[in-house]
Coordinates of C-alpha atoms in Angstrom, one line a residue:
Chain A
X1386 CA 0.0 0.0 0.0
X1387 CA 1.3 3.5 -0.7
X1388 CA 1.2 6.1 2.0
X1389 CA -1.5 7.9 0.1
X1390 CA -4.0 5.0 -0.1
X1391 CA -3.7 4.7 3.7
X1392 CA -4.8 8.2 4.2
X1393 CA -1.4 9.2 5.3
X1394 CA 0.4 12.1 3.7
X1395 CA 2.5 11.3 0.6
X1396 CA 6.2 11.3 1.4
X1397 CA 8.3 13.2 -1.1
X1398 CA 12.0 13.3 -1.0
X1399 CA 13.5 16.4 -2.6
X1400 CA 17.3 16.2 -3.3
X1401 CA 18.3 19.8 -3.9
X1402 CA 21.3 21.9 -2.8
X1403 CA 20.0 25.3 -3.7
X1404 CA 18.0 26.7 -0.8
X1405 CA 16.2 29.1 -3.2
X1406 CA 14.9 26.1 -5.2
X1407 CA 14.0 24.2 -2.1
X1408 CA 11.8 27.1 -0.9
X1409 CA 10.2 27.5 -4.3
X1410 CA 9.3 23.8 -4.4
X1411 CA 7.9 24.0 -0.9
X1412 CA 5.7 27.0 -2.0
X1413 CA 4.6 25.1 -5.0
X1414 CA 3.7 22.0 -3.1
X1415 CA 1.7 24.0 -0.6
X1416 CA -0.7 24.7 -3.3
X1417 CA -1.2 21.1 -4.2
X1418 CA -4.4 19.2 -3.5
X1419 CA -2.8 16.1 -2.2
X1420 CA -1.6 16.1 1.4
X1421 CA 2.1 15.7 1.1
X1422 CA 5.1 15.8 3.4
X1423 CA 8.3 17.2 1.9
X1424 CA 11.6 15.9 3.1
X1425 CA 14.7 17.7 1.9
X1426 CA 18.3 16.5 1.7
X1427 CA 21.0 18.7 0.3
X1428 CA 23.6 16.4 -1.2
X1429 CA 23.9 12.9 -2.7
X1430 CA 25.5 11.3 0.3
X1431 CA 22.7 12.6 2.6
X1432 CA 20.2 11.3 0.0
X1433 CA 21.6 7.8 0.2
X1434 CA 21.7 7.9 4.0
X1435 CA 18.0 9.0 4.0
X1436 CA 17.0 6.2 1.6
X1437 CA 18.9 3.6 3.6
X1438 CA 17.7 4.9 7.0
X1439 CA 21.2 5.6 8.2
X1440 CA 22.7 8.1 10.7
X1441 CA 20.6 11.2 11.2
X1442 CA 17.9 9.7 9.0
X1443 CA 17.4 6.5 11.1
X1444 CA 13.7 7.0 11.2
X1445 CA 13.1 8.2 7.7
X1446 CA 10.0 7.1 6.0
X1447 CA 10.4 5.5 2.5
X1448 CA 9.5 8.2 -0.1
X1449 CA 6.7 7.7 -2.6
X1450 CA 8.4 10.0 -5.0
X1451 CA 11.9 11.4 -5.4
X1452 CA 12.6 14.8 -7.0
X1453 CA 16.3 14.7 -7.8
X1454 CA 18.5 17.6 -9.0
X1455 CA 21.5 16.5 -11.0
X1456 CA 24.3 18.8 -9.9
X1457 CA 24.8 18.1 -6.2
X1458 CA 27.8 18.4 -3.9
X1459 CA 29.6 15.4 -2.4
X1460 CA 27.8 12.9 -4.6
X1461 CA 26.1 14.1 -7.7
X1462 CA 22.5 13.3 -8.8
X1463 CA 23.6 11.0 -11.6
X1464 CA 25.3 8.7 -9.1
X1465 CA 22.3 8.9 -6.7
X1466 CA 20.1 7.9 -9.7
X1467 CA 22.3 5.0 -10.6
X1468 CA 22.5 3.8 -7.0
X1469 CA 18.7 4.0 -6.5
X1470 CA 17.8 2.3 -9.8
X1471 CA 20.3 -0.5 -9.2
X1472 CA 19.2 -1.2 -5.7
X1473 CA 16.5 -3.9 -5.4
X1474 CA 14.9 -2.2 -2.4
X1475 CA 14.8 1.2 -4.0
X1476 CA 14.4 0.9 -7.7
X1477 CA 10.7 0.9 -7.8
X1478 CA 10.5 4.4 -6.3
X1479 CA 9.7 6.9 -9.2
X1480 CA 12.6 9.3 -9.6
X1481 CA 11.8 12.6 -11.3
X1482 CA 14.9 14.5 -12.4
X1483 CA 14.2 18.1 -11.7
X1484 CA 17.2 20.2 -12.9
X1485 CA 18.1 23.5 -14.5
X1486 CA 20.1 21.7 -17.2
X1487 CA 18.5 21.2 -20.7
X1488 CA 21.7 19.7 -22.1
X1489 CA 21.0 16.8 -24.4
X1490 CA 23.7 14.7 -22.8
X1491 CA 22.2 15.1 -19.4
X1492 CA 18.8 14.1 -20.6
X1493 CA 20.2 11.0 -22.4
X1494 CA 22.3 10.0 -19.5
X1495 CA 19.4 10.3 -17.1
X1496 CA 17.2 8.0 -19.1
X1497 CA 20.1 5.7 -19.6
X1498 CA 20.3 5.4 -15.8
X1499 CA 16.5 4.7 -15.8
X1500 CA 15.2 8.0 -14.5
X1501 CA 11.4 7.8 -14.7
X1502 CA 11.3 11.2 -16.3
X1503 CA 13.3 14.3 -16.8
X1504 CA 12.1 17.8 -16.3
X1505 CA 14.0 21.1 -16.8
X1506 CA 13.1 23.7 -14.2
X1507 CA 11.2 26.4 -15.9
X1508 CA 12.7 29.9 -15.7
X1509 CA 9.4 31.5 -15.1
X1510 CA 7.9 31.2 -11.7
X1511 CA 4.3 30.5 -12.8
X1512 CA 5.5 27.7 -15.1
X1513 CA 7.6 26.3 -12.3
X1514 CA 4.6 26.2 -10.0
X1515 CA 2.5 24.6 -12.6
X1516 CA 5.2 22.0 -13.3
X1517 CA 5.5 21.0 -9.7
X1518 CA 1.7 20.8 -9.4
X1519 CA 1.6 18.6 -12.5
X1520 CA 4.3 16.3 -11.2
X1521 CA 2.3 15.8 -8.1
X1522 CA -0.9 15.2 -10.0
X1523 CA 0.7 12.8 -12.5
X1524 CA 2.8 10.7 -10.2
X1525 CA 0.6 10.7 -7.2
X1526 CA -3.0 10.6 -8.5
X1527 CA -2.9 9.5 -12.1
X1528 CA -0.1 7.0 -12.0
X1529 CA -0.4 3.7 -10.1
X1530 CA 2.6 3.0 -7.9
X1531 CA 3.6 -0.5 -6.8
X1532 CA 2.7 -1.9 -3.4
X1533 CA 5.6 -1.6 -1.1
X1534 CA 7.0 -4.8 0.2
X1535 CA 8.1 -3.9 3.8
Chain B
X1025 CA 70.4 30.4 -73.2
X1026 CA 71.4 26.9 -74.0
X1027 CA 69.1 23.9 -73.4
X1028 CA 71.4 22.6 -70.7
X1029 CA 71.4 25.9 -68.9
X1030 CA 67.6 26.0 -69.2
X1031 CA 67.3 22.6 -67.7
X1032 CA 69.7 23.4 -64.9
X1033 CA 67.8 26.6 -64.0
X1034 CA 64.5 24.7 -64.2
X1035 CA 65.8 22.0 -61.8
X1036 CA 67.1 24.6 -59.4
X1037 CA 63.8 26.4 -59.4
X1038 CA 62.0 23.2 -58.7
X1039 CA 64.4 22.4 -55.9
X1040 CA 63.9 25.8 -54.3
X1041 CA 60.1 25.4 -54.6
X1042 CA 60.2 22.0 -53.0
X1043 CA 62.4 23.2 -50.1
X1044 CA 60.3 26.3 -49.5
X1045 CA 57.2 24.1 -49.5
X1046 CA 58.8 21.6 -47.2
X1047 CA 58.2 18.9 -49.9
X1048 CA 60.4 16.4 -51.6
X1049 CA 60.0 13.9 -54.4
X1050 CA 60.7 10.2 -54.7
X1051 CA 60.8 7.7 -57.4
X1052 CA 60.4 4.1 -56.4
X1053 CA 61.2 1.5 -59.0
X1054 CA 58.9 -1.2 -57.8
X1055 CA 60.3 -4.2 -59.6
X1056 CA 63.9 -3.5 -58.7
X1057 CA 63.0 -2.1 -55.3
X1058 CA 65.1 0.9 -55.9
X1059 CA 63.9 4.1 -54.3
X1060 CA 65.5 7.2 -55.6
X1061 CA 65.2 10.2 -53.3
X1062 CA 65.6 13.8 -54.1
X1063 CA 67.8 15.9 -51.8
X1064 CA 64.7 17.7 -50.6
X1065 CA 63.0 14.5 -49.4
X1066 CA 66.2 13.4 -47.8
X1067 CA 66.0 16.6 -45.8
X1068 CA 62.4 15.9 -44.8
X1069 CA 63.5 12.6 -43.3
X1070 CA 66.7 14.0 -41.8
X1071 CA 68.9 11.6 -43.7
X1072 CA 72.3 12.5 -45.0
X1073 CA 72.6 12.6 -48.8
X1074 CA 72.8 9.0 -50.1
X1075 CA 72.6 7.6 -46.6
X1076 CA 69.2 6.0 -47.2
X1077 CA 69.4 2.4 -48.3
X1078 CA 67.1 3.3 -51.3
X1079 CA 64.8 0.4 -50.7
X1080 CA 61.2 0.1 -49.6
X1081 CA 62.3 -1.4 -46.3
X1082 CA 64.7 1.5 -45.6
X1083 CA 61.7 3.8 -45.8
X1084 CA 59.6 1.5 -43.6
X1085 CA 62.2 1.9 -40.8
X1086 CA 61.6 5.7 -40.8
X1087 CA 57.8 5.5 -40.4
X1088 CA 56.8 5.3 -36.7
X1089 CA 55.7 1.8 -35.8
X1090 CA 52.2 2.9 -34.8
X1091 CA 51.5 4.4 -38.3
X1092 CA 53.4 1.8 -40.3
X1093 CA 50.5 -0.7 -40.9
X1094 CA 48.3 2.1 -42.3
X1095 CA 51.2 3.5 -44.4
X1096 CA 51.9 0.1 -45.9
X1097 CA 48.3 -0.5 -46.6
X1098 CA 48.0 2.8 -48.5
X1099 CA 51.0 1.9 -50.7
X1100 CA 49.6 -1.5 -51.5
X1101 CA 46.2 0.0 -52.3
X1102 CA 47.9 2.5 -54.6
X1103 CA 49.4 -0.4 -56.6
X1104 CA 45.9 -1.3 -57.6
X1105 CA 44.2 2.1 -57.9
X1106 CA 47.2 3.9 -59.3
X1107 CA 47.0 6.7 -56.8
X1108 CA 48.6 7.1 -53.4
X1109 CA 47.1 9.4 -50.7
X1110 CA 48.0 9.2 -47.1
X1111 CA 49.4 10.9 -44.0
X1112 CA 51.6 9.3 -41.4
X1113 CA 54.3 10.1 -38.9
X1114 CA 58.0 9.5 -39.4
X1115 CA 60.9 9.8 -37.1
X1116 CA 63.7 11.9 -38.5
X1117 CA 67.0 10.1 -38.7
X1118 CA 69.0 13.0 -37.5
X1119 CA 67.3 14.2 -34.3
X1120 CA 64.7 11.6 -33.7
X1121 CA 61.9 14.2 -33.8
X1122 CA 58.5 13.1 -35.1
X1123 CA 57.0 14.8 -38.1
X1124 CA 53.7 14.4 -39.9
X1125 CA 54.2 13.8 -43.6
X1126 CA 51.5 13.8 -46.3
X1127 CA 52.2 11.6 -49.3
X1128 CA 50.7 12.0 -52.8
X1129 CA 52.0 9.8 -55.6
X1130 CA 51.1 8.2 -58.9
X1131 CA 51.7 4.6 -60.0
X1132 CA 53.0 3.9 -63.5
X1133 CA 52.0 0.6 -65.2
X1134 CA 53.6 -1.3 -68.0
X1135 CA 51.7 -2.6 -71.0
X1136 CA 50.7 -5.7 -69.1
X1137 CA 49.1 -3.6 -66.4
X1138 CA 51.8 -4.3 -63.8
X1139 CA 53.0 -1.5 -61.6
X1140 CA 56.5 -0.4 -62.4
X1141 CA 57.0 3.0 -60.7
X1142 CA 55.6 4.9 -57.8
X1143 CA 56.5 8.5 -58.2
X1144 CA 55.3 11.2 -55.9
X1145 CA 55.8 13.8 -53.2
X1146 CA 56.0 14.0 -49.4
X1147 CA 55.0 17.2 -47.7
X1148 CA 55.8 18.0 -44.1
X1149 CA 52.4 19.1 -42.6
X1150 CA 53.4 19.0 -38.9
X1151 CA 52.6 22.6 -38.3
X1152 CA 49.1 22.3 -39.9
X1153 CA 48.4 19.2 -37.8
X1154 CA 49.5 21.0 -34.6
X1155 CA 47.4 24.0 -35.4
X1156 CA 44.4 21.9 -36.1
X1157 CA 44.8 20.0 -32.8
X1158 CA 45.2 23.3 -30.9
X1159 CA 42.0 24.6 -32.6
X1160 CA 40.1 21.5 -31.5
X1161 CA 41.4 22.0 -28.0
X1162 CA 40.4 25.6 -28.1
X1163 CA 37.0 24.8 -29.4
X1164 CA 36.5 22.2 -26.7
X1165 CA 37.5 24.8 -24.1
X1166 CA 35.1 27.4 -25.6
X1167 CA 32.2 24.9 -25.6
X1168 CA 32.9 24.0 -22.0
X1169 CA 33.1 27.7 -21.1
X1170 CA 29.8 28.3 -22.9
X1171 CA 28.1 25.4 -21.1
X1172 CA 29.4 26.5 -17.7
X1173 CA 28.5 30.2 -18.4
X1174 CA 25.0 29.3 -19.5
X1175 CA 24.4 27.1 -16.5
X1176 CA 26.1 29.2 -13.8
X1177 CA 24.8 32.5 -15.1
X1178 CA 21.2 31.3 -15.5
X1179 CA 20.9 29.9 -11.9
X1180 CA 21.2 33.2 -9.9
X1181 CA 19.1 34.8 -12.6
X1182 CA 16.3 32.3 -12.1
X1183 CA 16.4 32.9 -8.4
X1184 CA 16.0 36.7 -8.9
X1185 CA 13.2 36.2 -11.5
X1186 CA 11.3 33.6 -9.5
X1187 CA 11.4 35.4 -6.2
X1188 CA 10.4 38.7 -7.6
X1189 CA 7.5 37.0 -9.2
X1190 CA 6.7 35.3 -6.0
X1191 CA 6.7 38.6 -4.2
X1192 CA 4.3 40.0 -6.8
X1193 CA 2.0 37.0 -6.4
X1194 CA 2.1 36.9 -2.6
X1195 CA 1.7 40.7 -2.1
X1196 CA -0.5 41.6 -4.9
X1197 CA -2.9 44.3 -3.9
X1198 CA -1.1 44.6 -0.5
X1199 CA 1.6 46.9 -1.9
X1200 CA 1.1 50.1 -3.7
X1201 CA 1.1 50.5 -7.5
X1202 CA 4.7 51.7 -7.5
X1203 CA 5.7 48.3 -6.1
X1204 CA 3.9 46.6 -8.9
X1205 CA 5.7 48.7 -11.4
X1206 CA 9.1 48.1 -9.8
X1207 CA 8.5 44.4 -9.8
X1208 CA 7.5 44.5 -13.5
X1209 CA 10.8 46.2 -14.4
X1210 CA 12.8 43.7 -12.4
X1211 CA 11.1 40.7 -14.0
X1212 CA 11.5 42.2 -17.5
X1213 CA 15.2 42.8 -16.8
X1214 CA 15.6 39.2 -15.8
X1215 CA 13.8 37.9 -18.9
X1216 CA 16.0 40.0 -21.2
X1217 CA 19.2 38.9 -19.5
X1218 CA 18.2 35.3 -19.9
X1219 CA 17.5 35.9 -23.6
X1220 CA 21.0 37.5 -24.0
X1221 CA 22.7 34.6 -22.4
X1222 CA 20.9 32.2 -24.7
X1223 CA 21.9 34.3 -27.7
X1224 CA 25.5 34.5 -26.7
X1225 CA 25.5 30.7 -26.6
X1226 CA 24.0 30.6 -30.1
X1227 CA 26.7 32.7 -31.5
X1228 CA 29.5 30.8 -29.8
X1229 CA 28.1 27.5 -31.1
X1230 CA 28.5 28.4 -34.7
X1231 CA 32.1 27.5 -34.3
X1232 CA 32.0 24.9 -31.6
X1233 CA 29.0 22.9 -32.9
X1234 CA 29.6 23.2 -36.6
X1235 CA 29.1 20.0 -38.6
X1236 CA 31.6 18.8 -41.3
X1237 CA 30.9 20.3 -44.7
X1238 CA 29.1 18.4 -47.4
X1239 CA 26.8 19.0 -50.4
X1240 CA 23.9 21.4 -49.6
X1241 CA 21.2 22.3 -52.1
X1242 CA 20.3 25.9 -51.5
X1243 CA 16.8 25.2 -52.9
X1244 CA 16.0 22.7 -50.2
X1245 CA 17.7 24.8 -47.5
X1246 CA 15.5 27.7 -48.5
X1247 CA 12.4 25.4 -48.4
X1248 CA 13.3 24.4 -44.9
X1249 CA 13.9 27.9 -43.7
X1250 CA 10.5 29.0 -45.1
X1251 CA 8.8 26.1 -43.4
X1252 CA 10.3 27.2 -40.1
X1253 CA 9.0 30.7 -40.8
X1254 CA 5.6 29.5 -42.0
X1255 CA 3.7 31.4 -39.3
X1256 CA 5.4 34.8 -40.0
X1257 CA 5.1 34.2 -43.8
X1258 CA 1.4 33.6 -43.5
X1259 CA 0.8 36.4 -41.0
X1260 CA 2.6 39.0 -43.2
X1261 CA 1.3 37.6 -46.5
X1262 CA 4.9 37.5 -47.7
X1263 CA 5.8 36.2 -51.2
X1264 CA 9.2 34.7 -51.8
X1265 CA 10.5 34.2 -55.3
X1266 CA 13.8 32.6 -56.4
X1267 CA 16.3 32.2 -59.2
X1268 CA 17.6 28.7 -60.0
X1269 CA 19.6 28.0 -56.9
X1270 CA 23.0 26.2 -56.8
X1271 CA 24.5 23.4 -54.7
X1272 CA 27.2 24.6 -52.3
X1273 CA 29.8 23.0 -50.0
X1274 CA 28.8 23.6 -46.4
X1275 CA 27.1 22.8 -43.2
X1276 CA 23.4 22.1 -43.9
X1277 CA 22.0 23.1 -40.6
X1278 CA 24.0 26.4 -40.5
X1279 CA 23.0 27.3 -44.1
X1280 CA 19.3 26.8 -43.2
X1281 CA 19.9 29.0 -40.1
X1282 CA 21.6 31.7 -42.3
X1283 CA 18.7 31.8 -44.8
X1284 CA 16.2 31.7 -42.0
X1285 CA 17.7 34.7 -40.2
X1286 CA 17.9 36.7 -43.4
X1287 CA 14.3 35.9 -44.5
X1288 CA 13.0 36.4 -40.9
X1289 CA 14.6 39.9 -41.0
X1290 CA 13.2 40.6 -44.4
X1291 CA 9.7 39.8 -43.1
X1292 CA 10.2 41.5 -39.7
X1293 CA 11.5 44.9 -41.0
X1294 CA 8.7 45.4 -43.4
X1295 CA 6.7 48.5 -44.4
X1296 CA 2.9 48.6 -44.6
X1297 CA 3.2 46.6 -47.8
X1298 CA 3.3 42.9 -47.8
X1299 CA 6.9 41.7 -47.9
X1300 CA 8.2 40.7 -51.4
X1301 CA 11.4 38.8 -51.1
X1302 CA 13.6 37.5 -53.9
X1303 CA 16.5 35.0 -53.5
X1304 CA 19.0 35.1 -56.3
X1305 CA 22.3 33.4 -57.1
X1306 CA 25.2 33.9 -59.5
X1307 CA 28.8 32.9 -59.8
X1308 CA 31.4 35.5 -58.8
X1309 CA 35.1 34.9 -58.5
X1310 CA 34.7 31.1 -58.2
X1311 CA 32.2 31.3 -55.4
X1312 CA 28.4 31.4 -55.3
X1313 CA 27.1 34.9 -54.6
X1314 CA 23.6 34.6 -53.1
X1315 CA 21.3 37.5 -52.6
X1316 CA 18.2 38.1 -50.4
X1317 CA 16.4 41.2 -51.6
X1318 CA 13.4 42.7 -49.9
X1319 CA 11.0 45.7 -50.2
X1320 CA 11.2 46.5 -46.5
X1321 CA 12.2 49.6 -44.5
X1322 CA 15.8 49.6 -45.7
X1323 CA 18.9 50.6 -43.8
X1324 CA 20.7 54.0 -44.0
X1325 CA 24.3 53.4 -45.3
X1326 CA 25.8 55.1 -42.2
X1327 CA 24.6 52.0 -40.2
X1328 CA 25.8 49.4 -42.5
X1329 CA 29.0 48.5 -40.6
X1330 CA 27.2 48.2 -37.3
X1331 CA 24.7 45.7 -38.7
X1332 CA 26.7 42.5 -38.2
X1333 CA 28.1 43.4 -34.8
X1334 CA 26.6 41.3 -31.9
X1335 CA 23.9 42.9 -29.9
X1336 CA 24.0 46.1 -32.0
X1337 CA 20.4 47.1 -32.7
X1338 CA 19.2 50.0 -34.9
X1339 CA 15.7 50.1 -33.4
X1340 CA 14.3 49.9 -30.0
X1341 CA 12.9 46.7 -28.6
X1342 CA 9.4 48.1 -28.6
X1343 CA 9.6 48.9 -32.3
X1344 CA 11.0 45.6 -33.4
X1345 CA 11.6 42.6 -31.1
X1346 CA 14.9 40.8 -30.9
X1347 CA 18.3 41.0 -29.2
X1348 CA 20.3 41.8 -32.3
X1349 CA 22.3 38.6 -32.9
X1350 CA 20.6 37.3 -36.0
X1351 CA 23.1 39.0 -38.3
X1352 CA 26.1 38.3 -36.1
X1353 CA 25.2 34.6 -36.4
X1354 CA 24.9 35.0 -40.2
X1355 CA 28.3 36.6 -40.4
X1356 CA 29.9 33.9 -38.3
X1357 CA 28.3 31.2 -40.4
X1358 CA 29.3 32.8 -43.7
X1359 CA 32.9 33.3 -42.4
X1360 CA 33.1 29.7 -41.2
X1361 CA 32.4 28.8 -44.8
X1362 CA 35.2 31.1 -46.1
X1363 CA 32.8 33.6 -47.5
X1364 CA 31.8 37.3 -46.9
X1365 CA 28.5 38.9 -46.2
X1366 CA 27.4 42.5 -46.8
X1367 CA 24.4 44.6 -47.5
X1368 CA 23.2 47.0 -50.2
X1369 CA 20.5 49.3 -48.9
X1370 CA 19.1 52.7 -48.4
X1371 CA 16.5 53.9 -45.9
X1372 CA 13.0 53.5 -47.4
X1373 CA 14.3 51.6 -50.4
X1374 CA 14.4 48.0 -49.2
X1375 CA 17.6 45.9 -48.6
X1376 CA 19.6 43.3 -50.4
X1377 CA 21.8 41.1 -48.3
X1378 CA 24.6 39.4 -50.2
X1379 CA 26.9 36.6 -49.2
X1380 CA 29.3 34.2 -50.8
X1381 CA 29.6 30.4 -50.2
X1382 CA 32.0 27.8 -51.7
X1383 CA 31.0 25.8 -54.7
X1384 CA 30.4 22.1 -54.2
X1385 CA 33.7 20.4 -54.8
X1386 CA 33.7 18.7 -58.2
X1387 CA 30.9 21.0 -59.5

């Protein structure tokens, strides 16, 4: 059962090192219809700790959706993506790449590493808000997510 | 002057020309395996006069091991096709330095079709190779710089733009109308900056992302450019006519871009009349001279040299939109093809943009 179907807020993991973007995403998610709980980590190593329930993130809840920036300190987003998608316990979690890069090679590489989808952060605020809302709507209401084997 | 003197002078001139051009000739008698080297080619390989064994094997020893298989294959191929073409590295016998040599030679056959002589030239092209490698490195650097610049410059800009817009959204009606105006200017400034950064990237990419040249039919390039401009063509009721158009040697995507920018301008800078544009072509000085003539607002001659400079605009953004890189891109594209671009125009009398492009090799 996903968190959502249990009436519990949806857990979203945002992996983003730019505090400005974190705040923007928070603002955007506030406007969303679905009850969601946003968890933020600021680098790739912290992301893996969170996903494996290690250290400071011992009690982290498994995310229903991961929003992942590509350019991160300590361990970059591409490595996080590769690790998540090659880990049996994690690979079913949808990973949405949310990055400012529109470089063809970044897009290709992300899909190569099995990102569920790739989104370039819109420059305009209104478009950004719309995109975050649509990510939510698509991945958390329209799409069916697999049952979690605990 | 006697014939002998004539011949001596002729030989001397040839030797001088060879040395100046860092070239040298050889004559390999295939059946007897005797390779006769001119003094100039001995100089290229750093061998003392007469020192070389004068056999094929002696030459092989001078080619660096890495390039030897390819060099030998080229020679064997030439014995069938009659022509030798190749480039490989050799190690000079005098100081051990490595030089790039280009070989061009012709095979002579006897009446039974068997190869008897391979006669040709070696040219030292080390400098050209090094320059080309440096250019490639420089381009890679530029591309990297452009990528980093676009990325790193856009980020803070996006923050400014987004948060100013968020302010507007959050405090709409709660701040006075001055605030609304200030915010509007800020947001507009951000949008323009973003456009400028994108345009800078476009110009830099003419060089760094150019494709290798091949056959390009201007007719088809023009069709594609018009297709890309379909909306403005329809909206302005523009008519575009053309002379028979040639095939040139160039980068297809860039030539489409070039035509598209010129046609787009012809449509944009129009008078109340519907745009009438004519694309013509003729040969001039061994290149194709292509013209794009319009009946638009024209350009005062005193502005002609500013036209192709990046970001130089002759009109305000409210009169005609655009950042002013269209023509800078055109100039870079034409120059990459070895051509020139210029304009013939007067205010109120329309404009003709002219540019040259290389003929398709073999045409």
